[in-house]
JSON list of C-alpha atoms in Angstrom, two decimals:
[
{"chain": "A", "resi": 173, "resn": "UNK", "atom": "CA", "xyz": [159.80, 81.06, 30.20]},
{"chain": "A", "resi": 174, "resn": "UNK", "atom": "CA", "xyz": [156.83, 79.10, 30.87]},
{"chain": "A", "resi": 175, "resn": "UNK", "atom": "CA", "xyz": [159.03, 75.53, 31.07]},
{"chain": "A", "resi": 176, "resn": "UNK", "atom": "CA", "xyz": [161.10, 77.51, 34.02]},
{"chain": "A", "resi": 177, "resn": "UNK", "atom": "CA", "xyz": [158.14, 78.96, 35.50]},
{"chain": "A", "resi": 178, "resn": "UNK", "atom": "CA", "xyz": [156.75, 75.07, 35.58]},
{"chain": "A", "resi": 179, "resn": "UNK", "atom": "CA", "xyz": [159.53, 73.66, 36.87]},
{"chain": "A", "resi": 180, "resn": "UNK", "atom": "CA", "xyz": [160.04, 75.99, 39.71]},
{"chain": "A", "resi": 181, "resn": "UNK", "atom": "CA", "xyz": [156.41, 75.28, 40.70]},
{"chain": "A", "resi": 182, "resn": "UNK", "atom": "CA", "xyz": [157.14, 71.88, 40.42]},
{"chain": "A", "resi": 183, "resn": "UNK", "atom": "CA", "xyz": [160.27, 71.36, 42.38]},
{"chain": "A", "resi": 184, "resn": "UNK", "atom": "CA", "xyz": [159.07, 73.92, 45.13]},
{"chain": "A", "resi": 185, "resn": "UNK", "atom": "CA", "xyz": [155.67, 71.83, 45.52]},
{"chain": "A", "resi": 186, "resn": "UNK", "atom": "CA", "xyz": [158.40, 68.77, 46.28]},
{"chain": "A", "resi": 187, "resn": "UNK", "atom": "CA", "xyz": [160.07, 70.20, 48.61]},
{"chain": "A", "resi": 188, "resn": "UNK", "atom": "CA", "xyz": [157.59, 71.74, 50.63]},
{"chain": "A", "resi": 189, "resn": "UNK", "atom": "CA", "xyz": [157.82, 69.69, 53.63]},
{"chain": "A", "resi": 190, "resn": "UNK", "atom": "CA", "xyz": [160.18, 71.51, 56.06]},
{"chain": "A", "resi": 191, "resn": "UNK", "atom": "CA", "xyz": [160.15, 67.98, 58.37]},
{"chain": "A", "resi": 192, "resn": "UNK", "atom": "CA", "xyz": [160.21, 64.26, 57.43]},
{"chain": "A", "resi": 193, "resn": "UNK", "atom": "CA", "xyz": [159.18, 61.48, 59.63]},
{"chain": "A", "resi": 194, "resn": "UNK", "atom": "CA", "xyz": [161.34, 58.19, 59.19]},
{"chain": "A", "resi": 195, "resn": "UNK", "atom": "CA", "xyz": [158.50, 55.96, 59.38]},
{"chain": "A", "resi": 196, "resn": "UNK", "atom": "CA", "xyz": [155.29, 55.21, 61.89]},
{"chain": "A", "resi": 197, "resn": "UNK", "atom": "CA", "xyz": [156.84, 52.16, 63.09]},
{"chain": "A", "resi": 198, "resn": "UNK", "atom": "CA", "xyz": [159.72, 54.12, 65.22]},
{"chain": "A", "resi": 199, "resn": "UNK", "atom": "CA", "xyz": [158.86, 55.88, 68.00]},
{"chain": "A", "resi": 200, "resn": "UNK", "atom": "CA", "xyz": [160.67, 57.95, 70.80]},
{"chain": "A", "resi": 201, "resn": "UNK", "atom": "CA", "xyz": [159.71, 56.77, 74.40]},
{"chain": "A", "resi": 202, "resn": "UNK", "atom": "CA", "xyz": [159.87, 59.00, 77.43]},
{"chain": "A", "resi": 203, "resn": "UNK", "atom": "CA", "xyz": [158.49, 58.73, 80.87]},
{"chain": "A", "resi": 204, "resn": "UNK", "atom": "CA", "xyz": [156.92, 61.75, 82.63]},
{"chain": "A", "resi": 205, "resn": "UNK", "atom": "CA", "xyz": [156.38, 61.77, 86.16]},
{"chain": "A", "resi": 206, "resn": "UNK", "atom": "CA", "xyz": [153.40, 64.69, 87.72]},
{"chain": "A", "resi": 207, "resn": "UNK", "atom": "CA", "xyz": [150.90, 66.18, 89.99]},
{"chain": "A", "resi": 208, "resn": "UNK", "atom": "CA", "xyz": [146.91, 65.99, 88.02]},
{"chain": "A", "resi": 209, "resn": "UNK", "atom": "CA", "xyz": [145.01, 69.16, 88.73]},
{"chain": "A", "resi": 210, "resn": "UNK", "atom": "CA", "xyz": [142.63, 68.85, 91.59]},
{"chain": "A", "resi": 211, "resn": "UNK", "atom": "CA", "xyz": [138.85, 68.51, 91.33]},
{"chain": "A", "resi": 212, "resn": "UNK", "atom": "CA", "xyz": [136.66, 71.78, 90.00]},
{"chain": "A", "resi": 213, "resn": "UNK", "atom": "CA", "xyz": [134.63, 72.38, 93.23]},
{"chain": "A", "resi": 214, "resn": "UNK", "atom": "CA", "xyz": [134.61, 70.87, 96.96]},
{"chain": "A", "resi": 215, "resn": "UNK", "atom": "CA", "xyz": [132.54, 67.53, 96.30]},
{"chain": "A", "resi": 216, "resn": "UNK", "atom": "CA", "xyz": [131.51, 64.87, 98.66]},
{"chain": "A", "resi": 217, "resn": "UNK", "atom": "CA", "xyz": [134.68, 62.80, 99.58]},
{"chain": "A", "resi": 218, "resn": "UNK", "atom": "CA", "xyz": [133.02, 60.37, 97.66]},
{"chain": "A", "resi": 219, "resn": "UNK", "atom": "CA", "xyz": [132.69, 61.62, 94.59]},
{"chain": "A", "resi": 220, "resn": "UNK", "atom": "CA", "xyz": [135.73, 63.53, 95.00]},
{"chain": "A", "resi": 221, "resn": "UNK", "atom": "CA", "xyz": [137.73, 60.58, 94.93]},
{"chain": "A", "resi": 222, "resn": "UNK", "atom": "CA", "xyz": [135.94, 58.87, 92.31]},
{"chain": "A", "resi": 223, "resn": "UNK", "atom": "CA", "xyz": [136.33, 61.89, 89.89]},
{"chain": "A", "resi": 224, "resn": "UNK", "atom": "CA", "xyz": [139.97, 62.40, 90.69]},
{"chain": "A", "resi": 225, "resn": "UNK", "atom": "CA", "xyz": [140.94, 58.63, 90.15]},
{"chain": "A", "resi": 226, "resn": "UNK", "atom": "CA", "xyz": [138.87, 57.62, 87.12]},
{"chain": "A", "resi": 227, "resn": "UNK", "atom": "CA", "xyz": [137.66, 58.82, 83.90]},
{"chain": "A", "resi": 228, "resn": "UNK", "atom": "CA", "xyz": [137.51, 61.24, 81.79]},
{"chain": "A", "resi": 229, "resn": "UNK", "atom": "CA", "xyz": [139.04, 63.64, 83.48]},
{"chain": "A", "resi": 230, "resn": "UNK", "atom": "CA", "xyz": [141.83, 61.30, 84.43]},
{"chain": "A", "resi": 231, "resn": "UNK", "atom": "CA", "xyz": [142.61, 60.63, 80.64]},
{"chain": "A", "resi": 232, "resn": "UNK", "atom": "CA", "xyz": [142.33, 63.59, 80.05]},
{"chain": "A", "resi": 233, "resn": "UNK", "atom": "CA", "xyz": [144.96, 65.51, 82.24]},
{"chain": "A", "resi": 234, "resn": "UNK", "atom": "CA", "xyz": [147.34, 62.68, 81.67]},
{"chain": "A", "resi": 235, "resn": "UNK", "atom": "CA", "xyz": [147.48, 63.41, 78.19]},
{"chain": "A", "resi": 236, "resn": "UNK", "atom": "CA", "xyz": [148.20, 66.92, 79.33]},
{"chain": "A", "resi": 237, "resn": "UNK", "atom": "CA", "xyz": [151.41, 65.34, 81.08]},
{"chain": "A", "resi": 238, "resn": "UNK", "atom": "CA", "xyz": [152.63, 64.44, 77.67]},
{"chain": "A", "resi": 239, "resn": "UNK", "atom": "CA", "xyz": [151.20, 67.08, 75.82]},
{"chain": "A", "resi": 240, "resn": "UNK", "atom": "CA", "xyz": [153.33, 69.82, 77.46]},
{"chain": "A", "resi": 241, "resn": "UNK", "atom": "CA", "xyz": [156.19, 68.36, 76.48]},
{"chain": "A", "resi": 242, "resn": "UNK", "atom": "CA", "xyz": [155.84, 69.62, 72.91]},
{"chain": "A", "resi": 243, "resn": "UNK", "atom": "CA", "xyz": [155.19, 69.47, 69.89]},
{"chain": "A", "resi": 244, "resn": "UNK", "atom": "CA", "xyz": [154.15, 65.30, 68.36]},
{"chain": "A", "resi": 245, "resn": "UNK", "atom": "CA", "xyz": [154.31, 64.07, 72.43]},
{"chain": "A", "resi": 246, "resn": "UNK", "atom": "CA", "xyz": [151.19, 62.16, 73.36]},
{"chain": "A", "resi": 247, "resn": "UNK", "atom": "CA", "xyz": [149.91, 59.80, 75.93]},
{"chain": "A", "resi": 248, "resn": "UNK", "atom": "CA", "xyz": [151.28, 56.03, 75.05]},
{"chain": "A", "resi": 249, "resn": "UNK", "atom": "CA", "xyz": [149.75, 54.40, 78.51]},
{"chain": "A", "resi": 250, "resn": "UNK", "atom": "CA", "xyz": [150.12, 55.51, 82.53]},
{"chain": "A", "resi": 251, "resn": "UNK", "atom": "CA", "xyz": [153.07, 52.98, 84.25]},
{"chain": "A", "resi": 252, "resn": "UNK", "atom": "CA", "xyz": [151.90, 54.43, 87.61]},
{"chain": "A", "resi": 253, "resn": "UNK", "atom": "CA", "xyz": [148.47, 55.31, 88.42]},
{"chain": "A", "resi": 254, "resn": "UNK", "atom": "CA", "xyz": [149.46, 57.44, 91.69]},
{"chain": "A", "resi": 255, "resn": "UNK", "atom": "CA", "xyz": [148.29, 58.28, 94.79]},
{"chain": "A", "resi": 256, "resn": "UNK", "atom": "CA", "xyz": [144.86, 59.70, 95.87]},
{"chain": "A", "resi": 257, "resn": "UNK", "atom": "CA", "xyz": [145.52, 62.72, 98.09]},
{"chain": "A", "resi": 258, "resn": "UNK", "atom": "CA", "xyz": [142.12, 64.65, 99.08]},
{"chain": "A", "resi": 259, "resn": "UNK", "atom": "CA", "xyz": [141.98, 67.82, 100.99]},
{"chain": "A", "resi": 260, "resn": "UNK", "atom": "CA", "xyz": [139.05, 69.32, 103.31]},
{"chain": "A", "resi": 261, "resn": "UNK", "atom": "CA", "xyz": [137.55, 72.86, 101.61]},
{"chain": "A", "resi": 262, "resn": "UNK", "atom": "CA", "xyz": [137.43, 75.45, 104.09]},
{"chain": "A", "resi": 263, "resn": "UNK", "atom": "CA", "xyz": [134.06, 77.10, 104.59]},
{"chain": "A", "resi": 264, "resn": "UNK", "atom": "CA", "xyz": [130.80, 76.54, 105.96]},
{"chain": "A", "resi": 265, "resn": "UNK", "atom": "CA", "xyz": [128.35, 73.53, 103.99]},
{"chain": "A", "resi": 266, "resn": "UNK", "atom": "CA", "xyz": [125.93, 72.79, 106.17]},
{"chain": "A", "resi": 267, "resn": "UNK", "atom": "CA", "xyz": [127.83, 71.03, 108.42]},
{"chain": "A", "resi": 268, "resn": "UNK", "atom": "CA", "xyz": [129.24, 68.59, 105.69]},
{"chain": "A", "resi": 269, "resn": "UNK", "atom": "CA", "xyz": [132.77, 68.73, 105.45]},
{"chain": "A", "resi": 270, "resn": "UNK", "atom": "CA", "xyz": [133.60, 68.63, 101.26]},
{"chain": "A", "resi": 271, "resn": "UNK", "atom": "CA", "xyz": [136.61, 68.05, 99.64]},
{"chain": "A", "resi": 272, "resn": "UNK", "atom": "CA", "xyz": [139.28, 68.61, 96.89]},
{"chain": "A", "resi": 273, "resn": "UNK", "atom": "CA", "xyz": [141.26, 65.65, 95.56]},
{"chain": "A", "resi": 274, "resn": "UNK", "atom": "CA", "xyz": [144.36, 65.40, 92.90]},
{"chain": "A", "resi": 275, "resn": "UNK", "atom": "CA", "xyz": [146.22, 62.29, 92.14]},
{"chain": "A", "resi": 276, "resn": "UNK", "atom": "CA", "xyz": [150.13, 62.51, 93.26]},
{"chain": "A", "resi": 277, "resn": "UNK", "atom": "CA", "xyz": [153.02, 61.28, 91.41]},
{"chain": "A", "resi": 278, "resn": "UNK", "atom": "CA", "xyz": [151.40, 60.13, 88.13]},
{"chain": "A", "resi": 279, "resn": "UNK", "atom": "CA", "xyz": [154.00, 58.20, 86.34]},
{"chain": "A", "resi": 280, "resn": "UNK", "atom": "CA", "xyz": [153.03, 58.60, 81.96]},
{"chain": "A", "resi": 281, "resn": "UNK", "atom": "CA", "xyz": [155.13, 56.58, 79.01]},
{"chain": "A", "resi": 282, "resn": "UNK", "atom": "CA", "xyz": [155.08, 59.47, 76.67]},
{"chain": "A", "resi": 283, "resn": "UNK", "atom": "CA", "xyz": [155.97, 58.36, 72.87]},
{"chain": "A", "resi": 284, "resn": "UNK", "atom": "CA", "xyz": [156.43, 60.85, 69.79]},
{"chain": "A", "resi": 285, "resn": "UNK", "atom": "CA", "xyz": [157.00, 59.51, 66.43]},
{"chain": "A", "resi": 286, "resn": "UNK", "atom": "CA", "xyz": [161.25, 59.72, 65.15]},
{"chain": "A", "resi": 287, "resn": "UNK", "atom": "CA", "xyz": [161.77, 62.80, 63.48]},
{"chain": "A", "resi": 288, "resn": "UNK", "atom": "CA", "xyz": [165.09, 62.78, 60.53]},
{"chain": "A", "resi": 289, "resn": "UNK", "atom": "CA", "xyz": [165.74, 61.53, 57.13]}
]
């Protein structure tokens, strides 16, 4: 009873794994082309346009690109940085005009490792 009981265990601890990956060497490659979200804010045009085109939150919503393609899809590197399109807030600040900017037509190579025996 206790053999069965052990080998059960055993063999179900084995097959556990409902996926396999074939190895880390061979990957899937996809490109995905999108809109970034525009800055938090109306900012000088300035710094509006440097926020929008650079950093963090650059890498960051370009991951999101590959990220909502599922499950295992992550950022490999960007083919096509895009354009810079900014956009005047409406309202009153102090006589400034401030702005909203969003990178257009973001082109990502997307990669997710081969799934299969």
């Amino acid at each position: 009873m206790k053999l069965k009981l052990f080998g059960l265990l055993a063999l179900l601890f084995v097959f556990s794994s409902s996926s396999y990956a074939l190895s880390v060497d061979k990957w899937e490659y996809e490109s995905v082309t999108g809109d970034l979200k525009p800055t938090a804010g109306c900012k000088d045009r300035a710094k509006a346009e440097k926020k929008a085109s650079t950093g963090y939150r650059y890498n960051k919503y370009t991951t999101e690109l590959c990220n909502a393609k599922g499950y295992g899809w992550g950022k490999d590197k960007v083919l096509e940085p895009g354009e810079l399109v900014c956009e005047a807030c409406e309202g009153e600040y102090d006589g400034m005009e401030k702005y909203r900017c969003y990178m257009k037509d973001v082109t990502v190579q997307c990669r997710m490792v081969k799934r299969g025996w």
